[in-house]
mmCIF file of C-alpha atoms in Angstrom:
data_model
loop_
_atom_site.group_PDB
_atom_site.id
_atom_site.type_symbol
_atom_site.label_atom_id
_atom_site.label_comp_id
_atom_site.label_asym_id
_atom_site.label_seq_id
_atom_site.Cartn_x
_atom_site.Cartn_y
_atom_site.Cartn_z
ATOM 1 C CA MET A 188 107.384 29.264 116.634
ATOM 2 C CA ARG A 189 104.688 26.943 117.472
ATOM 3 C CA ILE A 190 106.472 23.907 116.145
ATOM 4 C CA VAL A 191 110.033 25.107 117.396
ATOM 5 C CA SER A 192 108.916 25.696 121.026
ATOM 6 C CA PRO A 193 107.780 22.191 121.962
ATOM 7 C CA PHE A 194 111.209 21.037 120.374
ATOM 8 C CA LEU A 195 113.155 23.646 122.538
ATOM 9 C CA ASN A 196 111.345 22.749 125.749
ATOM 10 C CA LYS A 197 110.952 19.046 125.493
ATOM 11 C CA VAL A 198 114.139 17.964 123.585
ATOM 12 C CA PHE A 199 116.760 20.747 122.988
ATOM 13 C CA TYR A 200 116.736 22.197 126.514
ATOM 14 C CA PRO A 201 116.639 19.103 128.367
ATOM 15 C CA ALA A 202 119.656 17.722 126.531
ATOM 16 C CA LEU A 203 121.511 20.867 127.260
ATOM 17 C CA ALA A 204 120.446 20.984 130.995
ATOM 18 C CA MET A 205 121.711 17.238 131.391
ATOM 19 C CA ALA A 206 125.100 18.329 130.012
ATOM 20 C CA GLY A 207 125.246 21.196 132.460
ATOM 21 C CA VAL A 208 125.469 23.831 129.528
ATOM 22 C CA PHE A 209 123.203 26.353 131.192
ATOM 23 C CA HIS A 210 124.765 26.860 134.661
ATOM 24 C CA ARG A 211 128.379 26.600 133.327
ATOM 25 C CA ALA A 212 127.602 29.288 130.607
ATOM 26 C CA SER A 213 125.337 31.701 132.557
ATOM 27 C CA ALA A 214 126.041 35.190 132.601
ATOM 28 C CA ALA A 215 126.432 37.610 135.467
ATOM 29 C CA GLY A 216 123.785 39.888 136.899
ATOM 30 C CA LEU A 217 120.352 39.112 138.559
ATOM 31 C CA ALA A 218 117.567 36.489 137.548
ATOM 32 C CA VAL A 219 114.144 37.068 139.110
ATOM 33 C CA VAL A 220 111.772 34.261 139.009
ATOM 34 C CA THR A 221 108.025 34.971 139.827
ATOM 35 C CA TYR A 222 105.408 32.424 140.985
ATOM 36 C CA HIS A 223 101.650 33.044 141.487
ATOM 37 C CA GLY A 224 101.276 30.411 144.121
ATOM 38 C CA VAL A 225 100.933 26.660 144.766
ATOM 39 C CA LEU A 226 97.991 24.565 143.790
ATOM 40 C CA PRO A 227 96.481 23.495 147.140
ATOM 41 C CA GLN A 228 96.211 19.713 147.791
ATOM 42 C CA GLY A 229 92.555 18.592 146.944
ATOM 43 C CA TYR A 230 91.912 21.229 144.377
ATOM 44 C CA GLU A 231 91.230 20.091 140.912
ATOM 45 C CA PRO A 232 92.459 22.558 138.199
ATOM 46 C CA ILE A 233 89.387 24.087 136.411
ATOM 47 C CA ASP A 234 91.077 25.626 133.330
ATOM 48 C CA ALA A 235 94.544 26.150 131.992
ATOM 49 C CA ALA A 236 93.966 29.821 131.338
ATOM 50 C CA LEU A 237 92.905 30.182 135.154
ATOM 51 C CA ASP A 238 95.036 27.771 136.992
ATOM 52 C CA GLY A 239 98.105 27.478 134.503
ATOM 53 C CA ASN A 240 100.248 30.072 136.600
ATOM 54 C CA LEU A 241 100.144 27.832 139.753
ATOM 55 C CA ILE A 242 102.383 24.670 140.215
ATOM 56 C CA GLY A 243 102.223 21.781 142.331
ATOM 57 C CA ALA A 244 104.113 21.837 145.764
ATOM 58 C CA GLU A 245 106.638 18.972 144.732
ATOM 59 C CA MET A 246 107.308 20.889 141.535
ATOM 60 C CA LEU A 247 108.047 23.856 143.458
ATOM 61 C CA ARG A 248 110.356 21.774 145.637
ATOM 62 C CA ARG A 249 112.308 20.353 142.494
ATOM 63 C CA GLN A 250 112.627 23.970 141.241
ATOM 64 C CA LEU A 251 114.179 25.347 144.307
ATOM 65 C CA ARG A 252 116.764 22.559 144.637
ATOM 66 C CA LEU A 253 117.613 22.940 140.989
ATOM 67 C CA LEU A 254 118.215 26.673 141.728
ATOM 68 C CA LYS A 255 120.008 26.221 144.958
ATOM 69 C CA ALA A 256 122.434 23.520 143.403
ATOM 70 C CA HIS A 257 123.731 25.629 140.596
ATOM 71 C CA TYR A 258 123.010 29.273 141.513
ATOM 72 C CA ASN A 259 123.047 31.663 144.451
ATOM 73 C CA VAL A 260 119.441 32.027 145.705
ATOM 74 C CA ILE A 261 119.567 35.376 147.552
ATOM 75 C CA SER A 262 117.137 37.180 149.730
ATOM 76 C CA PRO A 263 114.973 40.193 149.185
ATOM 77 C CA ASP A 264 117.351 42.133 151.593
ATOM 78 C CA ASP A 265 120.114 41.354 149.465
ATOM 79 C CA VAL A 266 118.304 42.816 146.524
ATOM 80 C CA LEU A 267 117.537 46.090 148.466
ATOM 81 C CA ALA A 268 121.067 46.213 149.641
ATOM 82 C CA TRP A 269 122.344 46.131 146.031
ATOM 83 C CA ARG A 270 119.780 48.718 144.860
ATOM 84 C CA GLU A 271 120.894 51.035 147.684
ATOM 85 C CA GLU A 272 124.503 50.358 146.804
ATOM 86 C CA ARG A 273 125.176 48.704 150.352
ATOM 87 C CA GLY A 274 126.462 45.405 148.741
ATOM 88 C CA ALA A 275 127.171 43.750 145.619
ATOM 89 C CA LEU A 276 125.288 40.776 143.812
ATOM 90 C CA PRO A 277 127.010 37.251 143.987
ATOM 91 C CA PRO A 278 127.644 35.382 140.655
ATOM 92 C CA ARG A 279 124.453 33.833 139.267
ATOM 93 C CA ALA A 280 122.085 35.511 141.750
ATOM 94 C CA VAL A 281 118.443 34.437 141.524
ATOM 95 C CA LEU A 282 115.622 36.323 143.565
ATOM 96 C CA LEU A 283 112.335 34.480 144.154
ATOM 97 C CA THR A 284 109.014 36.524 144.127
ATOM 98 C CA CYS A 285 105.250 35.601 144.091
ATOM 99 C CA ASP A 286 102.455 37.772 143.031
ATOM 100 C CA ASP A 287 98.966 38.309 144.109
ATOM 101 C CA GLY A 288 98.839 36.986 147.589
ATOM 102 C CA LEU A 289 96.661 34.197 147.491
ATOM 103 C CA LEU A 290 95.889 32.193 150.606
ATOM 104 C CA ASN A 291 98.022 29.198 149.229
ATOM 105 C CA CYS A 292 101.087 31.241 149.740
ATOM 106 C CA LEU A 293 100.770 30.878 153.357
ATOM 107 C CA THR A 294 99.304 27.410 153.595
ATOM 108 C CA ASP A 295 100.881 25.528 150.795
ATOM 109 C CA MET A 296 104.033 27.554 149.531
ATOM 110 C CA LEU A 297 105.501 28.961 152.848
ATOM 111 C CA PRO A 298 106.090 25.364 154.161
ATOM 112 C CA VAL A 299 108.105 24.489 151.064
ATOM 113 C CA LEU A 300 110.052 27.833 151.150
ATOM 114 C CA GLN A 301 110.948 27.087 154.905
ATOM 115 C CA GLN A 302 112.022 23.566 154.392
ATOM 116 C CA GLU A 303 114.352 24.496 151.452
ATOM 117 C CA GLU A 304 115.524 27.318 153.734
ATOM 118 C CA VAL A 305 114.797 30.203 151.167
ATOM 119 C CA THR A 306 113.070 33.304 151.349
ATOM 120 C CA CYS A 307 110.572 35.133 148.795
ATOM 121 C CA LEU A 308 109.389 38.645 148.005
ATOM 122 C CA PHE A 309 105.668 38.258 148.048
ATOM 123 C CA PHE A 310 103.551 41.003 146.094
ATOM 124 C CA VAL A 311 99.947 41.490 147.566
ATOM 125 C CA THR A 312 97.343 43.851 146.928
ATOM 126 C CA GLY A 313 95.523 46.257 149.271
ATOM 127 C CA ALA A 314 92.779 43.709 149.609
ATOM 128 C CA SER A 315 95.113 41.787 152.031
ATOM 129 C CA VAL A 316 94.764 44.648 154.791
ATOM 130 C CA ALA A 317 91.200 43.636 155.351
ATOM 131 C CA GLU A 318 90.056 41.393 157.911
ATOM 132 C CA SER A 319 87.498 39.704 155.854
ATOM 133 C CA ARG A 320 88.603 37.448 152.716
ATOM 134 C CA SER A 321 87.927 38.425 149.161
ATOM 135 C CA THR A 322 89.068 37.145 145.736
ATOM 136 C CA LEU A 323 90.810 38.812 142.696
ATOM 137 C CA TRP A 324 87.957 40.478 140.772
ATOM 138 C CA TYR A 325 89.306 39.097 137.413
ATOM 139 C CA GLU A 326 89.433 35.459 138.707
ATOM 140 C CA GLU A 327 85.927 35.666 139.763
ATOM 141 C CA LEU A 328 84.918 37.206 136.508
ATOM 142 C CA PHE A 329 86.608 34.151 134.642
ATOM 143 C CA LEU A 330 84.404 31.897 136.798
ATOM 144 C CA LEU A 331 81.209 33.649 136.089
ATOM 145 C CA PHE A 332 81.854 33.331 132.345
ATOM 146 C CA LEU A 333 82.753 29.872 132.572
ATOM 147 C CA LEU A 334 79.751 28.886 134.363
ATOM 148 C CA ALA A 335 77.216 31.015 132.460
ATOM 149 C CA PRO A 336 74.747 29.358 130.170
ATOM 150 C CA ALA A 337 75.406 29.632 126.508
ATOM 151 C CA GLY A 338 73.722 32.255 124.545
ATOM 152 C CA PRO A 339 73.899 36.055 124.119
ATOM 153 C CA PHE A 340 74.460 38.392 127.033
ATOM 154 C CA GLU A 341 74.583 42.189 127.837
ATOM 155 C CA ILE A 342 75.670 43.495 131.085
ATOM 156 C CA SER A 343 75.291 46.962 132.096
ATOM 157 C CA SER A 344 76.478 48.976 135.282
ATOM 158 C CA VAL A 345 77.646 52.436 136.011
ATOM 159 C CA GLY A 346 77.738 53.320 132.417
ATOM 160 C CA LEU A 347 79.673 50.365 131.035
ATOM 161 C CA THR A 348 78.217 47.916 128.909
ATOM 162 C CA ILE A 349 79.667 44.583 127.724
ATOM 163 C CA ARG A 350 77.754 42.412 125.390
ATOM 164 C CA GLY A 351 78.757 39.241 123.557
ATOM 165 C CA GLU A 352 77.566 35.634 122.973
ATOM 166 C CA LEU A 353 78.871 32.616 124.805
ATOM 167 C CA ARG A 354 79.195 29.517 123.127
ATOM 168 C CA SER A 355 79.419 25.883 124.852
ATOM 169 C CA SER A 356 81.263 25.794 128.079
ATOM 170 C CA GLU A 357 82.722 22.598 127.078
ATOM 171 C CA PRO A 358 86.684 22.270 127.558
ATOM 172 C CA ARG A 359 87.114 21.993 123.704
ATOM 173 C CA SER A 360 84.987 25.358 123.242
ATOM 174 C CA ARG A 361 86.315 27.572 125.611
ATOM 175 C CA LYS A 362 88.488 29.678 123.546
ATOM 176 C CA GLU A 363 85.603 32.349 122.697
ATOM 177 C CA ARG A 364 84.735 32.413 126.483
ATOM 178 C CA ARG A 365 88.335 33.176 127.402
ATOM 179 C CA ALA A 366 88.705 35.854 124.784
ATOM 180 C CA LEU A 367 85.375 37.381 125.980
ATOM 181 C CA TRP A 368 86.596 37.295 129.433
ATOM 182 C CA TRP A 369 90.168 38.879 128.467
ATOM 183 C CA ASN A 370 88.254 41.704 126.708
ATOM 184 C CA SER A 371 86.084 42.348 129.596
ATOM 185 C CA VAL A 372 89.161 42.509 131.719
ATOM 186 C CA LYS A 373 90.731 45.188 129.827
ATOM 187 C CA ARG A 374 87.546 47.083 129.666
ATOM 188 C CA LEU A 375 87.057 46.849 133.534
ATOM 189 C CA SER A 376 90.708 48.108 134.095
ATOM 190 C CA GLN A 377 89.548 51.443 132.630
ATOM 191 C CA VAL A 378 87.271 52.107 135.615
ATOM 192 C CA ASP A 379 87.778 52.225 139.381
ATOM 193 C CA GLU A 380 87.578 49.592 141.968
ATOM 194 C CA GLY A 381 83.881 50.545 142.866
ATOM 195 C CA ALA A 382 82.638 50.428 139.347
ATOM 196 C CA ARG A 383 84.346 47.014 138.849
ATOM 197 C CA ALA A 384 82.578 45.722 141.933
ATOM 198 C CA SER A 385 79.197 47.036 140.779
ATOM 199 C CA PHE A 386 79.716 45.412 137.367
ATOM 200 C CA LEU A 387 80.732 41.945 138.875
ATOM 201 C CA ALA A 388 77.348 42.308 141.028
ATOM 202 C CA ALA A 389 75.436 42.932 137.769
ATOM 203 C CA ALA A 390 77.245 40.070 136.173
ATOM 204 C CA ARG A 391 76.088 37.717 138.927
ATOM 205 C CA MET A 392 72.498 38.683 138.370
ATOM 206 C CA GLN A 393 72.933 38.574 134.424
ATOM 207 C CA PHE A 394 74.095 34.975 134.632
ATOM 208 C CA GLY A 395 71.497 33.800 137.279
ATOM 209 C CA GLY A 396 73.877 33.571 140.326
ATOM 210 C CA GLN A 397 75.632 30.319 138.970
ATOM 211 C CA ARG A 398 77.765 28.923 141.555
ATOM 212 C CA ASP A 399 80.522 26.143 141.514
ATOM 213 C CA SER A 400 79.786 23.538 144.298
ATOM 214 C CA ARG A 401 83.633 23.312 144.627
ATOM 215 C CA GLN A 402 83.417 26.711 146.523
ATOM 216 C CA ASP A 403 82.247 24.708 149.709
ATOM 217 C CA LYS A 404 85.381 23.258 149.874
ATOM 218 C CA PRO A 405 88.565 24.446 152.052
ATOM 219 C CA ALA A 406 90.974 23.786 148.955
ATOM 220 C CA TRP A 407 88.947 26.263 146.682
ATOM 221 C CA TRP A 408 89.450 28.926 149.142
ATOM 222 C CA ARG A 409 93.114 28.200 149.293
ATOM 223 C CA ARG A 410 93.230 28.487 145.799
ATOM 224 C CA PHE A 411 91.106 31.634 145.110
ATOM 225 C CA GLY A 412 91.094 33.184 148.361
ATOM 226 C CA LEU A 413 93.463 36.281 149.030
ATOM 227 C CA LEU A 414 95.189 36.637 152.332
ATOM 228 C CA THR A 415 93.659 38.766 155.059
ATOM 229 C CA ARG A 416 95.290 41.179 157.461
ATOM 230 C CA GLY A 417 96.194 38.635 160.226
ATOM 231 C CA GLU A 418 97.735 36.137 157.676
ATOM 232 C CA LEU A 419 99.581 38.774 155.849
ATOM 233 C CA ARG A 420 101.341 39.482 159.139
ATOM 234 C CA GLU A 421 101.937 35.847 159.794
ATOM 235 C CA LEU A 422 103.667 35.528 156.362
ATOM 236 C CA ALA A 423 105.908 38.573 157.139
ATOM 237 C CA ALA A 424 106.664 37.266 160.616
ATOM 238 C CA SER A 425 107.839 33.966 159.156
ATOM 239 C CA GLY A 426 110.749 35.894 157.510
ATOM 240 C CA MET A 427 109.288 36.732 154.013
ATOM 241 C CA THR A 428 109.247 39.967 152.497
ATOM 242 C CA VAL A 429 106.195 41.652 151.410
ATOM 243 C CA GLY A 430 105.834 44.151 148.424
ATOM 244 C CA ALA A 431 102.788 46.033 146.800
ATOM 245 C CA HIS A 432 101.030 45.046 143.678
ATOM 246 C CA THR A 433 98.450 47.861 143.799
ATOM 247 C CA LEU A 434 95.125 48.284 145.384
ATOM 248 C CA SER A 435 92.830 46.149 143.213
ATOM 249 C CA HIS A 436 94.860 44.705 140.608
ATOM 250 C CA PRO A 437 93.873 46.549 137.388
ATOM 251 C CA MET A 438 95.593 46.784 134.070
ATOM 252 C CA LEU A 439 97.566 49.978 134.933
ATOM 253 C CA SER A 440 98.172 51.131 131.395
ATOM 254 C CA LEU A 441 94.370 51.293 130.692
ATOM 255 C CA LEU A 442 93.475 53.519 133.717
ATOM 256 C CA PRO A 443 93.714 57.404 133.764
ATOM 257 C CA ALA A 444 97.161 58.516 134.970
ATOM 258 C CA GLU A 445 95.807 59.824 138.436
ATOM 259 C CA GLU A 446 94.016 56.702 139.282
ATOM 260 C CA ALA A 447 97.006 54.523 138.048
ATOM 261 C CA TYR A 448 99.409 56.465 140.415
ATOM 262 C CA ALA A 449 96.886 56.309 143.278
ATOM 263 C CA GLU A 450 96.703 52.349 142.820
ATOM 264 C CA ILE A 451 100.439 52.461 143.208
ATOM 265 C CA SER A 452 101.176 54.721 145.935
ATOM 266 C CA GLU A 453 98.023 54.175 148.069
ATOM 267 C CA SER A 454 98.780 50.312 147.938
ATOM 268 C CA ARG A 455 102.098 51.056 149.939
ATOM 269 C CA ILE A 456 100.680 53.443 152.435
ATOM 270 C CA ARG A 457 97.943 50.839 153.226
ATOM 271 C CA LEU A 458 100.012 47.916 153.413
ATOM 272 C CA GLU A 459 102.705 49.657 155.451
ATOM 273 C CA GLY A 460 99.916 50.418 157.902
ATOM 274 C CA ALA A 461 99.345 46.731 158.566
ATOM 275 C CA LEU A 462 103.173 45.573 158.550
ATOM 276 C CA PRO A 463 106.133 46.546 160.852
ATOM 277 C CA HIS A 464 108.306 47.490 158.142
ATOM 278 C CA ARG A 465 108.532 49.699 154.952
ATOM 279 C CA LEU A 466 107.520 48.470 151.566
ATOM 280 C CA TRP A 467 110.390 48.872 149.069
ATOM 281 C CA ALA A 468 109.278 46.979 146.065
ATOM 282 C CA PHE A 469 106.378 46.907 143.652
ATOM 283 C CA ALA A 470 105.016 44.673 140.914
ATOM 284 C CA TYR A 471 102.859 45.808 137.974
ATOM 285 C CA PRO A 472 99.615 43.962 137.896
ATOM 286 C CA PHE A 473 99.862 41.231 134.960
ATOM 287 C CA GLY A 474 103.031 42.773 134.349
ATOM 288 C CA ASN A 475 103.098 42.002 130.560
ATOM 289 C CA ARG A 476 104.035 44.467 127.753
ATOM 290 C CA GLU A 477 100.525 45.387 127.405
ATOM 291 C CA SER A 478 100.075 46.506 130.951
ATOM 292 C CA VAL A 479 102.863 48.845 131.359
ATOM 293 C CA THR A 480 103.775 51.992 129.421
ATOM 294 C CA PRO A 481 106.819 54.504 130.141
ATOM 295 C CA GLU A 482 104.632 56.659 131.955
ATOM 296 C CA VAL A 483 103.331 54.016 134.295
ATOM 297 C CA LEU A 484 106.843 52.867 134.742
ATOM 298 C CA ALA A 485 107.859 56.285 136.262
ATOM 299 C CA MET A 486 105.129 56.099 138.859
ATOM 300 C CA PRO A 487 106.689 53.580 141.319
ATOM 301 C CA GLN A 488 109.909 55.762 141.699
ATOM 302 C CA LYS A 489 107.507 58.666 142.520
ATOM 303 C CA ALA A 490 105.610 56.826 144.898
ATOM 304 C CA GLY A 491 108.742 56.194 146.981
ATOM 305 C CA TYR A 492 109.796 52.198 145.882
ATOM 306 C CA GLU A 493 113.224 51.433 145.376
ATOM 307 C CA ALA A 494 112.413 49.015 142.597
ATOM 308 C CA ALA A 495 109.468 47.637 140.526
ATOM 309 C CA PHE A 496 109.169 44.467 138.542
ATOM 310 C CA VAL A 497 107.586 43.447 135.267
ATOM 311 C CA ASN A 498 106.721 39.676 134.333
ATOM 312 C CA PHE A 499 108.752 38.999 131.448
ATOM 313 C CA GLY A 500 112.284 39.212 129.895
ATOM 314 C CA GLY A 501 114.023 37.797 132.712
ATOM 315 C CA GLY A 502 117.298 35.942 132.936
ATOM 316 C CA LEU A 503 121.037 36.311 133.941
ATOM 317 C CA GLY A 504 122.818 38.997 131.759
ATOM 318 C CA VAL A 505 119.676 41.054 130.825
ATOM 319 C CA ASP A 506 119.570 44.744 131.420
ATOM 320 C CA LEU A 507 118.145 45.520 134.862
ATOM 321 C CA PRO A 508 116.147 48.919 134.718
ATOM 322 C CA PRO A 509 115.384 49.514 138.445
ATOM 323 C CA TYR A 510 111.787 50.260 137.764
ATOM 324 C CA ALA A 511 111.198 47.653 135.215
ATOM 325 C CA LEU A 512 113.186 44.739 136.607
ATOM 326 C CA PRO A 513 112.550 41.798 134.349
ATOM 327 C CA ARG A 514 111.281 38.333 135.635
ATOM 328 C CA VAL A 515 110.983 34.683 134.572
ATOM 329 C CA HIS A 516 107.462 33.780 134.775
ATOM 330 C CA VAL A 517 106.976 30.212 136.132
ATOM 331 C CA THR A 518 103.991 28.381 134.622
ATOM 332 C CA ALA A 519 102.551 24.905 135.223
ATOM 333 C CA GLU A 520 103.769 23.790 131.917
ATOM 334 C CA MET A 521 107.261 24.865 132.584
ATOM 335 C CA ASN A 522 109.811 21.846 133.060
ATOM 336 C CA LEU A 523 113.121 22.031 134.891
ATOM 337 C CA ALA A 524 115.028 22.444 131.807
ATOM 338 C CA GLU A 525 112.952 25.052 130.303
ATOM 339 C CA LEU A 526 113.141 26.912 133.862
ATOM 340 C CA GLU A 527 116.922 26.760 133.721
ATOM 341 C CA ALA A 528 117.131 28.059 130.242
ATOM 342 C CA HIS A 529 115.378 30.987 131.148
ATOM 343 C CA VAL A 530 117.092 31.686 134.536
ATOM 344 C CA SER A 531 120.612 31.123 133.137
ATOM 345 C CA GLY A 532 119.679 33.844 130.305
ATOM 346 C CA PHE A 533 120.292 31.216 127.580
ATOM 347 C CA HIS A 534 116.807 31.760 126.359
ATOM 348 C CA VAL A 535 116.968 35.498 125.975
ATOM 349 C CA ARG A 536 120.229 35.216 124.254
ATOM 350 C CA MET A 537 119.010 32.712 121.884
ATOM 351 C CA GLN A 538 115.892 35.127 121.049
ATOM 352 C CA GLN A 539 118.243 37.865 120.473
ATOM 353 C CA ARG A 540 120.316 36.003 118.109
ATOM 354 C CA ALA A 541 117.474 34.769 116.228
ATOM 355 C CA GLY A 542 116.595 38.621 115.642
ATOM 356 C CA ARG A 543 113.821 39.143 118.240
ATOM 357 C CA PRO A 544 114.687 42.321 120.030
ATOM 358 C CA THR A 545 111.250 42.780 121.005
ATOM 359 C CA ARG A 546 111.192 40.114 123.314
ATOM 360 C CA THR A 547 113.439 42.092 125.631
ATOM 361 C CA LEU A 548 112.473 45.109 127.537
ATOM 362 C CA GLY A 549 113.934 47.310 124.607
ATOM 363 C CA ALA A 550 112.182 50.455 123.874
ATOM 364 C CA LEU A 551 109.622 50.143 126.541
ATOM 365 C CA CYS A 552 112.154 50.732 129.174
ATOM 366 C CA LYS A 553 114.031 53.427 127.133
ATOM 367 C CA ASN A 554 112.561 56.334 128.953
ATOM 368 C CA SER A 555 111.999 54.484 132.213
ATOM 369 C CA PRO A 556 113.821 56.124 135.491
ATOM 370 C CA SER A 557 117.442 55.020 135.924
ATOM 371 C CA LYS A 558 119.321 54.241 139.108
#
């Protein structure tokens, strides 16, 4: 597939898109597109694994214009009405969503959305009810690993020990650092938010307080900073819809069940306390197959949400389990033709015909709640 994928994305899909095949042959249903924000002007990407989920403002504009030209971009309110059986979806319906609640959602993404006259469902964490700015713990951890000196390390805090050896931080040699970081993310997802904060403090001490000089620039904070309480209200007042993304963005499948449910339910309560409307939508952190289980998928309904979203398997014509709604994950490498191949459902249908049923929700959602 490594050889086939570049051919699909750079040759086959563009040819089909130019011929208008995707939107003419698109299926009925709902395609949900998910972003993670916009790269702020003046920010220089640090690493593909860190910044690859964010796109430029001009690319966002081009994508929105493509979707508006060939599909029906609907509002979050339209989706809620559909879930509550108060309205039907139009043909080729597309919903825009954005995860994490980074500051650039307000400063860099919102202006494009307003200029293109579309609305978006923004999923934010409980950190955005605070008056002071914070960052996502796993992104801070990535930066610590990236800036740390080469050599063996051992970090211990609150009964958790992570050890390994960091090789060169040169771009060509970062694979091992990324692997150590991701393994650490999974380990830290097994403990609560306080234990994670203690571990990060120990990591800062272990690595000698290494600091990226770019942290002093406004663009750095627009990239990594999370929305604060006032900014969250400003986003909602602009006509955008806010949903919950847990309290602290752990991998829910690795937490004890009680703590996972608290992350889901308490985030709704806290965010509703800061906003003038109820929260009806939830997005699973990370949202990949590894991060959700049938047990986790049952929790948002119990917590009072009307819908919950994963981060894979999206496109028109796919099944739409209400508490595992699939999404098309937009990345910096995705071109317009590839985006349309996914949104139209063409990509998923081709995967199914190739005998890859595991690429859809499949058995994962077999036991999830139904409408």
